[in-house]
Coordinates of C-alpha atoms in Angstrom, one line a residue:
X245 CA -245.0 -61.3 -82.3
X246 CA -243.8 -59.6 -79.3
X247 CA -243.2 -62.6 -77.6
X248 CA -241.7 -64.9 -80.7
X249 CA -238.0 -65.6 -78.5
X250 CA -236.8 -66.6 -82.2
X251 CA -237.7 -62.9 -83.4
X252 CA -237.0 -61.3 -80.1
X253 CA -233.0 -62.9 -80.0
X254 CA -232.0 -61.9 -83.2
X255 CA -233.2 -59.1 -83.0
X256 CA -231.2 -58.7 -79.6
X257 CA -228.2 -60.0 -81.8
X258 CA -228.7 -57.2 -84.5
X259 CA -229.1 -54.2 -82.2
X260 CA -225.4 -55.4 -80.4
X261 CA -223.9 -55.4 -83.4
X262 CA -225.0 -52.5 -84.4
X263 CA -223.8 -51.1 -81.1
X264 CA -220.2 -52.6 -81.1
X265 CA -219.8 -50.8 -84.9
X266 CA -220.9 -47.2 -83.2
X267 CA -217.8 -48.3 -80.0
X268 CA -214.7 -46.4 -80.8
X269 CA -211.2 -48.3 -80.4
X270 CA -210.5 -47.0 -77.0
X271 CA -213.8 -48.1 -76.3
X272 CA -215.9 -44.6 -76.0
X273 CA -219.0 -44.3 -77.7
X274 CA -220.1 -40.8 -79.8
X275 CA -223.2 -40.0 -80.0
X276 CA -223.4 -39.9 -83.5
X277 CA -221.3 -42.3 -85.8
X278 CA -218.2 -40.4 -87.3
X279 CA -218.3 -38.1 -84.4
X280 CA -216.2 -37.0 -81.4
X281 CA -215.9 -39.5 -77.5
X282 CA -218.5 -38.6 -75.7
X283 CA -217.9 -39.5 -71.7
X284 CA -221.6 -39.5 -70.7
X285 CA -223.2 -41.4 -73.6
X286 CA -220.2 -44.3 -72.9
X287 CA -221.7 -44.2 -69.5
X288 CA -225.1 -44.2 -70.2
X289 CA -225.1 -47.4 -72.8
X290 CA -222.9 -48.8 -69.7
X291 CA -225.5 -48.8 -67.7
X292 CA -228.3 -49.9 -69.5
X293 CA -226.0 -53.0 -70.7
X294 CA -226.4 -53.5 -67.1
X295 CA -229.7 -52.9 -65.8
X296 CA -230.3 -55.1 -69.1
X297 CA -227.8 -58.3 -67.4
X298 CA -229.3 -57.9 -63.9
X299 CA -232.4 -58.7 -65.5
X300 CA -230.8 -61.4 -67.2
X301 CA -231.7 -60.0 -70.9
X302 CA -228.7 -59.3 -72.3
X303 CA -226.1 -62.2 -70.9
X304 CA -224.4 -61.9 -74.5
X305 CA -220.5 -61.5 -75.2
X306 CA -221.1 -59.3 -77.3
X307 CA -222.8 -57.0 -75.0
X308 CA -220.2 -58.2 -71.8
X309 CA -217.4 -57.1 -75.0
X310 CA -218.5 -54.4 -75.4
X311 CA -219.3 -52.9 -71.5
X312 CA -215.5 -54.1 -70.7
X313 CA -214.1 -52.2 -73.4
X314 CA -216.1 -48.9 -72.3
X315 CA -215.7 -49.4 -68.8
X316 CA -211.3 -49.5 -69.3
X317 CA -211.9 -46.6 -71.3
X318 CA -214.5 -45.2 -68.2
X319 CA -211.8 -46.8 -65.4
X320 CA -209.5 -44.0 -67.1
X321 CA -211.1 -41.2 -67.1
X322 CA -212.2 -41.3 -63.7
X323 CA -208.8 -42.2 -63.1
X324 CA -207.8 -39.0 -64.9
X325 CA -209.9 -36.8 -63.1
X326 CA -208.3 -37.5 -60.0
X327 CA -204.9 -36.8 -60.6
X328 CA -206.0 -33.6 -62.5
X329 CA -207.2 -32.7 -58.6
X330 CA -203.8 -33.5 -57.6
X331 CA -201.8 -31.5 -60.3
X332 CA -203.6 -28.6 -59.8
X333 CA -203.6 -28.5 -56.1
X334 CA -207.1 -28.9 -55.4
X335 CA -208.4 -28.6 -52.1
X336 CA -209.0 -32.8 -51.9
X337 CA -211.5 -32.2 -48.5
X338 CA -214.1 -29.7 -50.3
X339 CA -216.5 -31.2 -52.6
X340 CA -214.4 -31.8 -56.1
X341 CA -217.8 -34.6 -57.3
X342 CA -219.8 -34.2 -60.0
X343 CA -222.7 -35.8 -61.5
X344 CA -220.6 -37.4 -64.1
X345 CA -218.8 -39.1 -61.8
X346 CA -221.5 -40.1 -60.0
X347 CA -223.3 -41.8 -62.7
X348 CA -220.3 -43.7 -63.7
X349 CA -219.7 -45.0 -60.2
X350 CA -223.2 -46.3 -60.4
X351 CA -223.2 -47.5 -64.2
X352 CA -220.3 -49.6 -62.8
X353 CA -221.7 -51.2 -59.9
X354 CA -224.0 -52.8 -61.4
X355 CA -221.4 -55.2 -63.0
X356 CA -219.1 -57.4 -61.1
X357 CA -215.9 -56.2 -61.9
X358 CA -213.1 -55.5 -59.3
X359 CA -211.5 -51.7 -59.5
X360 CA -207.6 -52.5 -60.9
X361 CA -205.6 -51.8 -58.5
X362 CA -203.6 -48.9 -59.9
X363 CA -207.2 -47.1 -59.7
X364 CA -208.1 -47.8 -56.5
X365 CA -206.9 -44.7 -54.8
X366 CA -209.0 -42.6 -57.5
X367 CA -211.9 -44.6 -57.0
X368 CA -211.9 -44.5 -52.8
X369 CA -211.5 -40.8 -53.4
X370 CA -214.6 -40.6 -55.0
X371 CA -216.5 -43.3 -52.9
X372 CA -215.4 -40.8 -50.0
X373 CA -216.8 -37.6 -52.1
X374 CA -220.0 -39.8 -52.4
X375 CA -220.8 -40.2 -49.4
X376 CA -219.8 -36.5 -48.3
X377 CA -221.2 -34.9 -50.3
X378 CA -224.8 -36.8 -51.4
X379 CA -226.7 -34.4 -49.3
X380 CA -225.4 -31.3 -52.5
X381 CA -227.0 -33.2 -55.0
X382 CA -230.5 -33.5 -56.8
X383 CA -232.7 -36.3 -56.2
X384 CA -231.8 -38.1 -59.2
X385 CA -227.6 -38.5 -58.3
X386 CA -229.3 -39.3 -54.5
X387 CA -230.6 -42.0 -55.5
X388 CA -227.5 -43.6 -57.8
X389 CA -225.5 -42.5 -54.6
X390 CA -227.8 -44.5 -52.4
X391 CA -227.6 -48.2 -55.3
X392 CA -224.0 -47.4 -55.3
X393 CA -222.8 -47.3 -51.6
X394 CA -224.8 -50.6 -51.0
X395 CA -223.3 -52.3 -53.7
X396 CA -220.2 -51.5 -51.5
X397 CA -221.6 -52.7 -48.4
X398 CA -222.2 -49.4 -46.9
X399 CA -225.9 -49.5 -45.3
X400 CA -225.4 -46.5 -43.1
X401 CA -225.0 -43.5 -45.8
X402 CA -228.0 -45.7 -48.7
X403 CA -230.0 -45.5 -45.1
X404 CA -229.4 -41.8 -44.2
X405 CA -230.9 -41.1 -48.1
X406 CA -233.6 -42.9 -47.9
X407 CA -234.9 -41.4 -45.1
X408 CA -234.0 -38.4 -46.1
X409 CA -236.4 -39.0 -49.7
X410 CA -239.0 -40.2 -47.6
X411 CA -239.1 -36.6 -45.5
X412 CA -238.9 -34.6 -48.9
X413 CA -241.8 -36.2 -50.7
X414 CA -244.8 -36.1 -51.4
X415 CA -247.8 -38.6 -50.7
X416 CA -251.2 -38.9 -52.5
X417 CA -253.5 -41.6 -53.3
X418 CA -253.7 -40.4 -57.1
X419 CA -249.8 -39.9 -57.4
X420 CA -248.4 -42.1 -55.0
X421 CA -244.8 -41.5 -53.4
X422 CA -243.5 -38.6 -55.3
X423 CA -241.0 -35.5 -55.3
X424 CA -242.5 -31.7 -55.7
X425 CA -238.3 -30.1 -56.6
X426 CA -238.2 -33.2 -59.1
X427 CA -238.9 -30.8 -62.5
X428 CA -237.7 -30.7 -65.9
X429 CA -234.5 -29.3 -66.6
X430 CA -232.3 -29.0 -70.1
X431 CA -229.6 -31.6 -68.0
X432 CA -229.5 -34.9 -68.3
X433 CA -230.3 -35.6 -64.3
X434 CA -233.5 -33.7 -64.6
X435 CA -235.2 -36.2 -66.2
X436 CA -238.6 -36.2 -64.2
X437 CA -240.1 -40.0 -65.6
X438 CA -235.8 -41.5 -65.4
X439 CA -235.4 -39.9 -61.9
X440 CA -238.5 -41.4 -60.3
X441 CA -237.8 -44.8 -62.5
X442 CA -234.4 -44.6 -60.5
X443 CA -236.1 -43.6 -57.5
X444 CA -238.2 -46.8 -57.2
X445 CA -234.8 -49.0 -57.5
X446 CA -233.5 -47.5 -54.8
X447 CA -236.3 -47.8 -52.8
X448 CA -236.4 -51.5 -54.0

């Protein structure tokens, strides 16, 4: 049953149809049907579709429509973040990037999608923030930054991040390479298994 391709295709179609039905008109997703939009879960779904498409699993028009609509919503959200900083006269030289924004830039990097011309200033600002403040992030977000910047043809910063990760890693015959400071927490970026998987992706 596991390798029944027709069955897998039917289940994939059913799953994508269910996902499409839960998407709100503005492109966002709620945690559960009937709830309000949630930026993180929308980004999480976009990243999931991006990973599947890179593996050649979900090259499907429904999946692409879901992702495109969600990215329209998320592009606007990132643009609003930037102009909120401008409106409140925040210090743009200080750290103004959060793990939520890093997560989106990583998720978006999984797609070959140009940044809308009207939003390039916002995107360039947050990419520059990632580059400048990567040392202030935890291991999970550092891996996302390395992957995002590498796909933007920045070879220097990702190399520096991987060098730092290696220097702070533990190595053993039983456990391989791992990080002592990757400990469970309540936040989404504190999941040890997911962190380890993303770090492997970064080193690949």
